[in-house]
Every structure is written in structure tokens, then in C-alpha cells.
């Protein structure tokens, strides 16, 4: 039965129903719909808007529906949307009392409330997965404390660093995602229920009571905004998108670093795939797929932003398009975060290749210039002298590590014998002890701060 059929002479066409219905996807909101309806019924009873025994019947009826759906005894089907389904089912079970549930309520404030309850819990699920990944990255950082890795700028080797620094950098990104999720969850926790169709209601409802029952911080202060606000969904899609952006960067680095050209890390066989034709191949399908799914999640953000663009106040049916993208953004992002956490737990490091790379390609040149500058040469001049050393080494096919003390001396009197120690990758990494820097001691400090901060969420 349609909730609104009284006004119509002819039934809707089957095709129009199929086009209009949202039940195939909004049935996912069944728990939230029942929870919100129970709170609404309690409030109607407490405010004397419906008789107490009707209120009790409604609550009992809704609770029975809840357990029947949970037990698989009741299929959610045969209605326009989840709200109509619940009301029809309630009336079928308890009769006329069920028809009173929709007093002082509209599907417009109902759907906004249900969807907010859903997104609020989705933040909890997203945060759990983000935490899992931060912990996995922190464990890699701990394993990397004694290892070296070249740091890159412009994808050209730049400076040697403690390998843990790389993993901590990603942990910092996902910690920001956690913090963003927490602040968005806080901002969205305002209740639309009681806004009615758009303008509020003439019944003496108590919106503060329903807000408290449903765990909202307060009822919304403007009913027009309340029924048409979908900022919370856009923000969720953005939180998911930025987490995917961070994942895609991590994937890109992992794909590069596990290639034979780099050879720093090795993905375990359990998280790798092969080729149907090339027997030698070991492919990084999982990071590639995560990188690919980033586009899909961004798509949901842009779809939603476009849907809410230029929507006149207040509720318009366009807003029914808000749900599927969010459901998929949540599912995809969580799946990606979880599989990445697992993959990292099983990733291994090629110590020798990492050490060799960290010292190669004149990665230690900055330390040569710093050496001269610390001995009194203006840094710009020290940079020029070191540049000349690099140029000569390139021409003579030499490395900074193969240079003798006497060779250095030819470029500046300031060089002492210790320069040959200074140009070792390990020493360069160990020297960067500044707060937030890449020395093992700084990385250790960063790691314990990460482990402390992640506990807050
Ligand atoms: N299925 C609708 C949605 O998801 C519920 C609200 C319907 N309201 C209305 N006035 N048609 O947005």
C-alpha cells in the first residue's frame, strides 16, 4: 500500500514505481528506521500526543519486526521505500495503533534522521579500519628502525633516511583521517527529526527528548535546513576520498619499491598475483586495485556534490540519490584500508638493496656541503664546492664513498679525515636528529607519538 494513494484516481504505472522506488537500496537503513521510529513513538506517548497503550503497541510491534528481520524471518520487499515498508508491516501486525506512528512526522525528516544515524555509525567503522592501518604502519616503522631507505624528491634520490620515517609519514596521514572523521562525526550529530515535511509541526512534540534518545547532541534549529541538509554525507564522502588519496600514494610507493628496478620491499606471495601467460611474473594487483578504486570513491564525492548543487529548499526527490554512493564509498574504503593493513603486516624488507640505494646516486652530497658550512664556509659556497665534487665524480665514474681524504682536500682545506665517515649513508641518516627528522632517534620519537595519538580514537 502507498502511504499517499488517497489523493489519486489511478494507480502508478509499474515502470514509474520501479523508477521511483528506493527500497532496493534503502532497505539497508532498516535498523536505523526502527530505532528512530521507536524514539519518535516514545516521545509521542510521553507528550500525550498518542495514547499510552498505542505507544506501547507500536514499540512492541517495531521490536518484533526488528527481531524478525534480524532472524531472517521477514523479507524487506513490496514497498516504495524502507519507511513505507515498516509502516505497512506495523499496521499489518498491530492494526490502527500503527497508523498513529506517523503523527507529527514526515518521511522527509525521517529519511534525513535514518541516514544520519547510518553515517554516524559508518564513521565508527571507518575509524576502526583507519586505526588498524595506522597500527600496521607503525609496526613497519618499528621494523624499519635499523634499516635505511633513500628519500626522494621529484622521484629522484635525495637523502638517506631511517626506513621507519617512510612508514611513519603514512601513519601521520591516516591519523589526520582519523581526526577528520572524529570532527565530522561531531559536527553532524544534530537531529533533523521533528522538522516535519519542511516547516515543523503544530503538535506539542519534544524534540530534545528524541534527540537524547537517539544520542544526538541537539535537535536542528531550522526545519527547512534540517530536512534538506546532506552536508554530513558530502563530508563522509570527502573523508573517504582523502583516505583513498593517501592509500593511493602508499600504493604507488609500494608498487615502485617492490619492482625489480627498486627492489626495496617484497610483497608476500599471499598478497600477490601471477600472469596467465608470463610464468615469471609476480604482480602487485592489490595495491593497483586500491589505486584504481580511489577514482571510484572520488566519483561518489563528485556525484553527491553535483546532486546537492542548486537544489531549492527544502526536500526534493533528487536527495534520494544520496545513499548508494555513500554505501559504496564506505564499503570500498574500508575494504581497501583493511587489505592494506594485512599486506603491510606481511611485507618484507631487502636490507642490502635499501642500504645500497640509500648511499648511491650522491644521496650524501647535502652532508658534504653541510660539513663545509659547519666549518665556517657560507652554505651557498659549500653547495658550489660540493656540486663540483659531484660533477668530477660523475665524469670519473666515482662515488662519494670511493673518494679518499686527500681527494676531498683538493677541493677545500676545510675537509678533515672524518669526511670519509660523513659520506656513509648510515651516518647521514643518523645525523638528521632534528625534531620530526629522519634519524633513528627522531623516528623512534615520532613512532611513540603516533602510538600515543592513535589510542585517542
Ligand atoms: N525514499 C525517499 C528518499 O530516500 C524518502 C523520502 C520521501 N519523501 C518524499 N516526500 N517523497 O529520499
CSV table of C-alpha atoms and ligand atoms in Angstrom, one decimal:
chain,number,residue,atom,x,y,z
A,1,UNK,CA,0.0,0.0,0.0
A,2,UNK,CA,1.2,3.5,-0.9
A,3,UNK,CA,1.3,5.9,2.1
A,4,UNK,CA,-0.2,8.6,-0.2
A,5,UNK,CA,-2.6,6.9,-2.5
A,6,UNK,CA,-5.8,8.6,-1.2
A,7,UNK,CA,-5.4,11.6,-3.5
A,8,UNK,CA,-5.0,9.6,-6.7
A,9,UNK,CA,-7.6,8.1,-9.0
A,10,UNK,CA,-5.3,5.8,-10.9
A,11,UNK,CA,-2.5,3.6,-9.6
A,12,UNK,CA,1.0,4.5,-10.6
A,13,UNK,CA,2.4,2.7,-13.6
A,14,UNK,CA,4.6,-0.3,-12.8
A,15,UNK,CA,7.5,1.4,-14.7
A,16,UNK,CA,7.1,4.5,-12.7
A,17,UNK,CA,7.1,2.5,-9.4
A,18,UNK,CA,10.3,0.8,-10.5
A,19,UNK,CA,11.9,4.1,-11.3
A,20,UNK,CA,10.8,5.8,-8.2
A,21,UNK,CA,11.3,3.1,-5.5
A,22,UNK,CA,14.3,3.3,-3.3
A,23,UNK,CA,13.6,0.1,-1.3
A,24,UNK,CA,16.2,-2.0,-3.2
A,25,UNK,CA,18.9,0.1,-1.7
A,26,UNK,CA,17.4,2.0,1.3
A,27,UNK,CA,16.4,-1.3,3.0
A,28,UNK,CA,20.0,-1.1,4.3
A,29,UNK,CA,18.6,1.5,6.7
A,30,UNK,CA,16.1,-0.8,8.3
A,31,UNK,CA,17.8,-0.8,11.8
A,32,UNK,CA,18.1,3.0,11.8
A,33,UNK,CA,14.5,3.3,10.6
A,34,UNK,CA,13.2,1.2,13.5
A,35,UNK,CA,15.4,2.9,16.1
A,36,UNK,CA,14.2,6.4,15.0
A,37,UNK,CA,10.6,5.2,15.0
A,38,UNK,CA,10.8,3.8,18.5
A,39,UNK,CA,12.2,7.1,19.8
A,40,UNK,CA,9.5,9.0,18.0
A,41,UNK,CA,6.8,6.8,19.4
A,42,UNK,CA,8.1,7.1,22.9
A,43,UNK,CA,8.1,10.9,22.5
A,44,UNK,CA,4.5,10.9,21.1
A,45,UNK,CA,3.4,8.9,24.1
A,46,UNK,CA,5.3,10.9,26.7
A,47,UNK,CA,3.9,14.2,25.3
A,48,UNK,CA,0.4,12.8,25.3
A,49,UNK,CA,0.0,13.1,21.5
A,50,UNK,CA,-1.0,9.5,21.2
A,51,UNK,CA,-2.5,7.3,24.0
A,52,UNK,CA,0.0,5.3,26.1
A,53,UNK,CA,-1.3,1.9,25.1
A,54,UNK,CA,-1.0,2.7,21.4
A,55,UNK,CA,2.6,3.8,22.1
A,56,UNK,CA,3.3,0.5,23.8
A,57,UNK,CA,1.8,-1.5,20.9
A,58,UNK,CA,3.9,0.5,18.4
A,59,UNK,CA,7.1,-0.1,20.3
A,60,UNK,CA,6.4,-3.8,20.8
A,61,UNK,CA,5.4,-4.1,17.1
A,62,UNK,CA,8.6,-2.4,16.0
A,63,UNK,CA,10.7,-4.5,18.2
A,64,UNK,CA,9.1,-7.7,16.8
A,65,UNK,CA,9.7,-6.5,13.3
A,66,UNK,CA,13.3,-5.9,14.3
A,67,UNK,CA,13.9,-9.4,15.6
A,68,UNK,CA,12.1,-11.0,12.7
A,69,UNK,CA,14.3,-9.2,10.1
A,70,UNK,CA,17.4,-9.9,12.2
A,71,UNK,CA,16.4,-13.6,12.3
A,72,UNK,CA,15.8,-13.7,8.6
A,73,UNK,CA,12.0,-14.4,9.1
A,74,UNK,CA,10.8,-11.2,7.4
A,75,UNK,CA,12.0,-10.1,4.0
A,76,UNK,CA,12.1,-6.4,3.3
A,77,UNK,CA,10.2,-6.2,0.0
A,78,UNK,CA,7.0,-4.9,-1.6
A,79,UNK,CA,7.0,-1.2,-0.8
A,80,UNK,CA,8.2,2.1,-2.2
A,81,UNK,CA,10.9,2.6,0.4
A,82,UNK,CA,12.0,1.3,3.8
A,83,UNK,CA,9.8,3.8,5.6
A,84,UNK,CA,6.7,2.7,3.8
A,85,UNK,CA,7.6,-0.9,4.3
A,86,UNK,CA,8.0,-0.5,8.1
A,87,UNK,CA,4.7,1.4,8.4
A,88,UNK,CA,2.8,-1.1,6.3
A,89,UNK,CA,4.2,-4.0,8.2
A,90,UNK,CA,3.4,-2.4,11.6
A,91,UNK,CA,-0.2,-1.7,10.6
A,92,UNK,CA,-0.5,-5.3,9.3
A,93,UNK,CA,0.7,-6.5,12.7
A,94,UNK,CA,-1.0,-4.2,15.2
A,95,UNK,CA,-3.8,-2.5,13.2
A,96,UNK,CA,-5.0,1.0,13.8
A,97,UNK,CA,-2.4,1.9,16.5
A,98,UNK,CA,0.3,1.5,13.8
A,99,UNK,CA,-1.4,4.2,11.8
A,100,UNK,CA,-0.6,6.7,14.5
A,101,UNK,CA,3.2,6.4,14.3
A,102,UNK,CA,3.4,8.9,11.5
A,103,UNK,CA,1.8,11.7,13.6
A,104,UNK,CA,4.0,14.8,13.6
A,105,UNK,CA,6.5,13.3,11.3
A,106,UNK,CA,7.2,13.2,7.6
A,107,UNK,CA,9.3,10.9,5.5
A,108,UNK,CA,11.4,13.9,4.8
A,109,UNK,CA,12.6,14.3,8.4
A,110,UNK,CA,12.5,10.5,8.8
A,111,UNK,CA,14.9,9.8,6.0
A,112,UNK,CA,17.3,12.5,7.0
A,113,UNK,CA,17.4,11.1,10.5
A,114,UNK,CA,17.8,7.5,9.4
A,115,UNK,CA,20.6,8.4,7.1
A,116,UNK,CA,22.4,10.5,9.7
A,117,UNK,CA,22.2,7.6,12.1
A,118,UNK,CA,23.7,5.4,9.4
A,119,UNK,CA,26.5,7.8,8.5
A,120,UNK,CA,27.3,8.3,12.2
A,121,UNK,CA,27.8,4.6,12.7
A,122,UNK,CA,29.8,4.4,9.4
A,123,UNK,CA,32.3,6.8,10.9
A,124,UNK,CA,32.8,4.3,13.7
A,125,UNK,CA,33.5,1.5,11.2
A,126,UNK,CA,35.8,3.8,9.1
A,127,UNK,CA,37.7,4.8,12.2
A,128,UNK,CA,38.3,1.2,13.2
A,129,UNK,CA,39.8,0.4,9.8
A,130,UNK,CA,41.9,3.6,9.9
A,131,UNK,CA,43.2,2.6,13.3
A,132,UNK,CA,44.1,-0.9,12.1
A,133,UNK,CA,46.2,0.6,9.2
A,134,UNK,CA,48.0,3.1,11.5
A,135,UNK,CA,49.0,0.3,13.8
A,136,UNK,CA,50.2,-1.8,10.8
A,137,UNK,CA,52.2,1.1,9.5
A,138,UNK,CA,53.6,1.8,13.0
A,139,UNK,CA,54.8,-1.9,13.1
A,140,UNK,CA,56.5,-1.5,9.8
A,141,UNK,CA,58.2,1.7,11.1
A,142,UNK,CA,59.4,-0.2,14.1
A,143,UNK,CA,60.8,-3.0,11.9
A,144,UNK,CA,62.4,-0.2,9.8
A,145,UNK,CA,64.2,1.5,12.7
A,146,UNK,CA,67.5,-0.3,11.9
A,147,UNK,CA,67.1,0.0,8.1
A,148,UNK,CA,68.0,2.7,5.6
A,149,UNK,CA,66.0,3.9,2.7
A,150,UNK,CA,66.7,6.7,0.2
A,151,UNK,CA,64.3,9.6,0.5
A,152,UNK,CA,63.0,11.0,-2.8
A,153,UNK,CA,62.0,14.3,-4.3
A,154,UNK,CA,60.8,14.5,-7.9
A,155,UNK,CA,61.2,10.7,-7.8
A,156,UNK,CA,65.0,11.3,-7.8
A,157,UNK,CA,67.1,10.1,-4.9
A,158,UNK,CA,67.5,12.9,-2.4
A,159,UNK,CA,68.9,12.0,1.0
A,160,UNK,CA,69.4,8.8,3.1
A,161,UNK,CA,66.9,8.2,5.9
A,162,UNK,CA,66.0,5.7,8.5
A,163,UNK,CA,63.4,3.5,6.8
A,164,UNK,CA,60.9,3.9,9.6
A,165,UNK,CA,60.5,7.5,8.6
A,166,UNK,CA,58.7,6.4,5.4
A,167,UNK,CA,56.1,4.4,7.2
A,168,UNK,CA,55.6,7.0,9.9
A,169,UNK,CA,54.8,9.6,7.2
A,170,UNK,CA,51.9,7.5,6.0
A,171,UNK,CA,50.8,6.8,9.6
A,172,UNK,CA,50.6,10.6,10.1
A,173,UNK,CA,48.3,10.9,7.0
A,174,UNK,CA,45.9,8.2,8.3
A,175,UNK,CA,46.0,9.8,11.8
A,176,UNK,CA,44.8,13.0,10.2
A,177,UNK,CA,42.0,11.0,8.5
A,178,UNK,CA,41.0,9.6,11.9
A,179,UNK,CA,40.9,13.1,13.4
A,180,UNK,CA,38.9,14.4,10.4
A,181,UNK,CA,36.4,11.6,10.8
A,182,UNK,CA,36.0,12.4,14.5
A,183,UNK,CA,35.4,16.1,13.9
A,184,UNK,CA,33.0,15.4,11.0
A,185,UNK,CA,31.1,13.0,13.2
A,186,UNK,CA,30.8,15.6,16.0
A,187,UNK,CA,29.6,18.3,13.6
A,188,UNK,CA,26.9,16.1,12.0
A,189,UNK,CA,25.4,15.0,15.3
A,190,UNK,CA,22.4,17.3,15.1
A,191,UNK,CA,18.9,15.8,14.7
A,192,UNK,CA,16.6,16.5,11.8
A,193,UNK,CA,13.6,14.5,13.3
A,194,UNK,CA,10.7,16.8,14.2
A,195,UNK,CA,11.3,19.1,11.3
A,196,UNK,CA,8.2,17.5,9.7
A,197,UNK,CA,7.9,17.8,5.9
A,198,UNK,CA,9.7,21.2,6.0
A,199,UNK,CA,8.1,23.6,8.4
A,200,UNK,CA,8.0,21.9,11.8
A,201,UNK,CA,4.7,20.8,13.3
A,202,UNK,CA,1.7,22.1,15.3
A,203,UNK,CA,1.8,19.1,17.7
A,204,UNK,CA,3.4,19.7,21.1
A,205,UNK,CA,6.4,17.5,20.4
A,206,UNK,CA,9.6,17.3,22.5
A,207,UNK,CA,12.5,17.3,20.1
A,208,UNK,CA,15.0,17.4,22.9
A,209,UNK,CA,13.7,14.1,24.2
A,210,UNK,CA,14.0,12.3,20.8
A,211,UNK,CA,17.5,13.9,20.4
A,212,UNK,CA,18.6,12.4,23.7
A,213,UNK,CA,17.0,9.0,23.0
A,214,UNK,CA,18.9,8.8,19.7
A,215,UNK,CA,22.2,10.1,21.0
A,216,UNK,CA,22.2,13.4,19.1
A,217,UNK,CA,23.7,16.5,20.7
A,218,UNK,CA,20.7,18.6,19.9
A,219,UNK,CA,17.7,18.9,17.5
A,220,UNK,CA,18.4,21.1,14.5
A,221,UNK,CA,17.3,24.7,14.9
A,222,UNK,CA,15.8,25.2,11.4
A,223,UNK,CA,13.4,22.7,10.0
A,224,UNK,CA,13.9,23.8,6.3
A,225,UNK,CA,17.6,23.1,6.7
A,226,UNK,CA,17.1,20.0,8.8
A,227,UNK,CA,15.2,18.1,6.1
A,228,UNK,CA,17.4,19.2,3.2
A,229,UNK,CA,20.9,19.2,4.7
A,230,UNK,CA,23.1,16.5,3.3
A,231,UNK,CA,26.4,18.1,4.2
A,232,UNK,CA,27.1,15.2,6.5
A,233,UNK,CA,27.0,12.8,3.6
A,234,UNK,CA,29.3,15.0,1.5
A,235,UNK,CA,31.7,15.2,4.4
A,236,UNK,CA,31.7,11.5,4.8
A,237,UNK,CA,32.4,11.0,1.1
A,238,UNK,CA,35.3,13.5,1.4
A,239,UNK,CA,36.7,11.7,4.4
A,240,UNK,CA,36.6,8.5,2.5
A,241,UNK,CA,38.1,10.2,-0.6
A,242,UNK,CA,41.0,11.7,1.2
A,243,UNK,CA,41.8,8.4,2.9
A,244,UNK,CA,41.8,6.8,-0.5
A,245,UNK,CA,44.1,9.6,-1.8
A,246,UNK,CA,46.5,8.7,1.0
A,247,UNK,CA,46.2,5.0,0.2
A,248,UNK,CA,46.8,5.6,-3.5
A,249,UNK,CA,50.1,7.3,-2.7
A,250,UNK,CA,51.1,4.5,-0.4
A,251,UNK,CA,50.2,2.0,-3.2
A,252,UNK,CA,52.2,3.9,-5.7
A,253,UNK,CA,55.3,3.8,-3.5
A,254,UNK,CA,54.8,0.1,-2.7
A,255,UNK,CA,54.4,-0.7,-6.4
A,256,UNK,CA,57.6,1.1,-7.2
A,257,UNK,CA,59.6,-0.1,-4.3
A,258,UNK,CA,58.7,-3.8,-4.9
A,259,UNK,CA,59.7,-3.6,-8.6
A,260,UNK,CA,62.9,-5.3,-9.6
A,261,UNK,CA,64.2,-1.8,-10.6
A,262,UNK,CA,64.0,-0.7,-6.9
A,263,UNK,CA,63.8,-4.0,-5.0
A,264,UNK,CA,63.5,-2.5,-1.5
A,265,UNK,CA,60.4,-4.4,-0.3
A,266,UNK,CA,58.8,-7.7,-1.1
A,267,UNK,CA,55.1,-8.3,-1.0
A,268,UNK,CA,54.3,-11.8,0.4
A,269,UNK,CA,53.1,-14.4,-2.1
A,270,UNK,CA,49.8,-14.5,-0.2
A,271,UNK,CA,49.1,-10.9,-1.3
A,272,UNK,CA,50.5,-11.1,-4.9
A,273,UNK,CA,49.2,-12.4,-8.2
A,274,UNK,CA,50.7,-14.0,-11.3
A,275,UNK,CA,50.2,-13.9,-15.0
A,276,UNK,CA,48.3,-16.3,-17.2
A,277,UNK,CA,51.0,-16.2,-19.9
A,278,UNK,CA,54.2,-15.0,-18.3
A,279,UNK,CA,55.4,-17.6,-15.8
A,280,UNK,CA,57.9,-15.3,-14.1
A,281,UNK,CA,55.5,-12.6,-13.1
A,282,UNK,CA,54.7,-11.6,-9.6
A,283,UNK,CA,52.2,-8.7,-9.8
A,284,UNK,CA,51.1,-6.1,-7.2
A,285,UNK,CA,47.4,-6.4,-8.1
A,286,UNK,CA,46.2,-5.4,-4.6
A,287,UNK,CA,47.9,-2.0,-4.4
A,288,UNK,CA,47.0,-1.4,-8.1
A,289,UNK,CA,43.3,-2.2,-7.4
A,290,UNK,CA,43.3,0.1,-4.4
A,291,UNK,CA,44.8,2.8,-6.5
A,292,UNK,CA,42.1,2.2,-9.1
A,293,UNK,CA,39.3,2.2,-6.5
A,294,UNK,CA,40.4,5.7,-5.5
A,295,UNK,CA,38.8,7.0,-8.7
A,296,UNK,CA,35.5,5.2,-7.8
A,297,UNK,CA,35.3,6.7,-4.3
A,298,UNK,CA,36.2,10.3,-5.6
A,299,UNK,CA,33.3,9.6,-8.1
A,300,UNK,CA,30.9,9.2,-5.2
A,301,UNK,CA,32.0,12.5,-3.7
A,302,UNK,CA,31.6,14.4,-7.0
A,303,UNK,CA,28.3,12.7,-7.7
A,304,UNK,CA,26.9,13.8,-4.3
A,305,UNK,CA,28.3,17.4,-4.6
A,306,UNK,CA,26.6,17.6,-8.0
A,307,UNK,CA,23.3,16.2,-6.7
A,308,UNK,CA,23.1,18.8,-4.0
A,309,UNK,CA,24.1,21.7,-6.2
A,310,UNK,CA,21.4,24.2,-6.8
A,311,UNK,CA,18.7,22.2,-5.0
A,312,UNK,CA,16.0,24.6,-3.9
A,313,UNK,CA,14.8,24.5,-0.3
A,314,UNK,CA,13.7,22.1,1.1
A,315,UNK,CA,13.4,18.4,0.4
A,316,UNK,CA,13.5,17.4,-3.3
A,317,UNK,CA,13.5,13.8,-4.6
A,318,UNK,CA,17.0,14.4,-6.0
A,319,UNK,CA,18.1,13.7,-2.5
A,320,UNK,CA,17.1,10.1,-2.7
A,321,UNK,CA,20.3,9.8,-4.8
A,322,UNK,CA,22.4,10.4,-1.7
A,323,UNK,CA,22.5,6.9,-0.4
A,324,UNK,CA,24.0,4.4,-2.8
A,325,UNK,CA,27.3,6.3,-3.3
A,326,UNK,CA,27.8,6.6,0.4
A,327,UNK,CA,27.2,2.9,0.9
A,328,UNK,CA,29.7,2.1,-1.7
A,329,UNK,CA,32.2,4.7,-0.6
A,330,UNK,CA,32.1,3.2,2.9
A,331,UNK,CA,32.4,-0.4,1.7
A,332,UNK,CA,35.2,0.3,-0.8
A,333,UNK,CA,37.3,2.4,1.5
A,334,UNK,CA,37.1,0.0,4.4
A,335,UNK,CA,37.9,-2.9,2.2
A,336,UNK,CA,41.0,-1.1,0.9
A,337,UNK,CA,42.2,0.1,4.4
A,338,UNK,CA,41.8,-3.5,5.8
A,339,UNK,CA,43.6,-5.3,3.0
A,340,UNK,CA,46.4,-2.7,3.0
A,341,UNK,CA,46.9,-3.3,6.8
A,342,UNK,CA,47.2,-7.0,6.1
A,343,UNK,CA,49.5,-6.7,3.2
A,344,UNK,CA,51.8,-4.5,5.3
A,345,UNK,CA,51.9,-6.9,8.2
A,346,UNK,CA,53.4,-9.4,5.7
A,347,UNK,CA,55.7,-7.2,3.7
A,348,UNK,CA,59.4,-7.9,4.0
A,349,UNK,CA,62.5,-5.7,3.5
A,350,UNK,CA,65.6,-6.2,1.5
A,351,UNK,CA,68.1,-4.7,3.8
A,352,UNK,CA,71.1,-4.8,1.4
A,353,UNK,CA,69.2,-3.2,-1.5
A,354,UNK,CA,67.8,-0.5,0.7
A,355,UNK,CA,71.2,0.3,2.2
A,356,UNK,CA,72.9,0.4,-1.1
A,357,UNK,CA,70.3,2.6,-2.6
A,358,UNK,CA,70.3,5.0,0.3
A,359,UNK,CA,74.0,5.7,-0.3
A,360,UNK,CA,74.0,5.7,-4.1
A,361,UNK,CA,73.5,8.5,-6.6
A,362,UNK,CA,75.2,11.1,-4.4
A,363,UNK,CA,72.5,10.9,-1.8
A,364,UNK,CA,75.0,12.1,0.7
A,365,UNK,CA,76.0,15.3,-1.1
A,366,UNK,CA,74.0,17.5,1.2
A,367,UNK,CA,76.0,16.2,4.1
A,368,UNK,CA,79.3,17.2,2.3
A,369,UNK,CA,78.0,20.7,1.8
A,370,UNK,CA,76.8,20.8,5.5
A,371,UNK,CA,80.2,19.6,6.6
A,372,UNK,CA,81.9,22.6,4.9
A,373,UNK,CA,79.3,25.0,6.2
A,374,UNK,CA,79.6,23.8,9.7
A,375,UNK,CA,83.4,24.5,9.4
A,376,UNK,CA,82.6,28.1,8.5
A,377,UNK,CA,82.2,28.2,4.7
A,378,UNK,CA,79.0,30.1,3.7
A,379,UNK,CA,76.4,27.4,2.7
A,380,UNK,CA,76.0,28.8,-0.8
A,381,UNK,CA,79.8,28.4,-1.4
A,382,UNK,CA,79.8,24.9,0.2
A,383,UNK,CA,76.9,23.9,-2.1
A,384,UNK,CA,79.0,25.1,-5.1
A,385,UNK,CA,82.1,23.2,-4.0
A,386,UNK,CA,80.1,20.0,-3.4
A,387,UNK,CA,78.5,20.5,-6.8
A,388,UNK,CA,81.9,20.5,-8.4
A,389,UNK,CA,82.9,17.3,-6.5
A,390,UNK,CA,79.8,15.6,-7.8
A,391,UNK,CA,80.4,16.8,-11.3
A,392,UNK,CA,84.0,15.4,-11.2
A,393,UNK,CA,82.9,12.1,-9.7
A,394,UNK,CA,80.3,11.7,-12.4
A,395,UNK,CA,83.0,12.4,-15.1
A,396,UNK,CA,85.4,10.0,-13.4
A,397,UNK,CA,82.7,7.3,-12.7
A,398,UNK,CA,83.5,7.6,-9.0
A,399,UNK,CA,81.2,7.7,-5.9
A,400,UNK,CA,81.5,10.0,-2.8
A,401,UNK,CA,82.3,6.9,-0.8
A,402,UNK,CA,85.2,5.9,-3.0
A,403,UNK,CA,86.8,9.4,-2.6
A,404,UNK,CA,89.9,9.5,-0.3
A,405,UNK,CA,90.5,12.2,2.3
A,406,UNK,CA,93.2,13.6,0.0
A,407,UNK,CA,90.8,13.8,-2.9
A,408,UNK,CA,88.4,15.9,-0.8
A,409,UNK,CA,91.3,18.0,0.5
A,410,UNK,CA,91.9,19.1,-3.2
A,411,UNK,CA,88.6,20.9,-3.1
A,412,UNK,CA,88.9,22.6,0.3
A,413,UNK,CA,91.3,22.9,3.1
A,414,UNK,CA,88.4,22.6,5.5
A,415,UNK,CA,88.0,18.9,4.8
A,416,UNK,CA,89.3,16.7,7.6
A,417,UNK,CA,89.8,12.9,7.7
A,418,UNK,CA,86.4,12.4,9.2
A,419,UNK,CA,84.7,13.4,5.8
A,420,UNK,CA,85.1,9.8,4.7
A,421,UNK,CA,82.8,8.7,7.6
A,422,UNK,CA,80.4,11.6,7.0
A,423,UNK,CA,79.6,10.4,3.5
A,424,UNK,CA,78.4,6.9,4.6
A,425,UNK,CA,74.6,6.6,4.2
A,426,UNK,CA,74.1,5.3,7.7
A,427,UNK,CA,75.9,8.3,9.2
A,428,UNK,CA,74.0,10.8,7.1
A,429,UNK,CA,70.7,9.2,8.2
A,430,UNK,CA,71.8,9.2,11.9
A,431,UNK,CA,72.8,12.9,11.7
A,432,UNK,CA,69.3,14.2,11.0
A,433,UNK,CA,68.3,14.4,14.6
A,434,UNK,CA,66.1,17.5,14.3
A,435,UNK,CA,62.5,17.1,15.7
A,436,UNK,CA,60.5,15.3,13.1
A,437,UNK,CA,63.6,14.4,11.2
A,438,UNK,CA,64.8,11.0,9.8
A,439,UNK,CA,67.4,9.9,12.2
A,440,UNK,CA,66.5,6.6,14.1
A,441,UNK,CA,66.2,8.6,17.3
A,442,UNK,CA,63.8,11.1,15.8
A,443,UNK,CA,61.9,8.3,14.0
A,444,UNK,CA,61.6,6.4,17.4
A,445,UNK,CA,60.2,9.6,18.9
A,446,UNK,CA,57.7,10.0,16.1
A,447,UNK,CA,56.7,6.4,16.4
A,448,UNK,CA,55.9,6.6,20.1
A,449,UNK,CA,53.9,9.8,19.5
A,450,UNK,CA,51.9,8.1,16.7
A,451,UNK,CA,51.1,5.1,19.1
A,452,UNK,CA,50.0,7.5,21.8
A,453,UNK,CA,47.8,9.6,19.4
A,454,UNK,CA,46.1,6.6,17.8
A,455,UNK,CA,44.9,5.5,21.2
A,456,UNK,CA,42.7,8.6,21.4
A,457,UNK,CA,40.3,7.4,18.7
B,1,LIG,N1,12.8,7.5,-0.4
B,1,LIG,C1,12.9,8.8,-0.1
B,1,LIG,C2,14.4,9.3,0.0
B,1,LIG,O1,15.2,8.4,0.1
B,1,LIG,C3,12.3,9.1,1.2
B,1,LIG,C4,11.7,10.5,1.4
B,1,LIG,C5,10.5,10.6,0.5
B,1,LIG,N2,9.8,11.8,0.7
B,1,LIG,C6,9.0,12.3,-0.2
B,1,LIG,N3,8.5,13.5,0.0
B,1,LIG,N4,8.8,11.7,-1.3
B,1,LIG,O2,14.7,10.4,-0.1
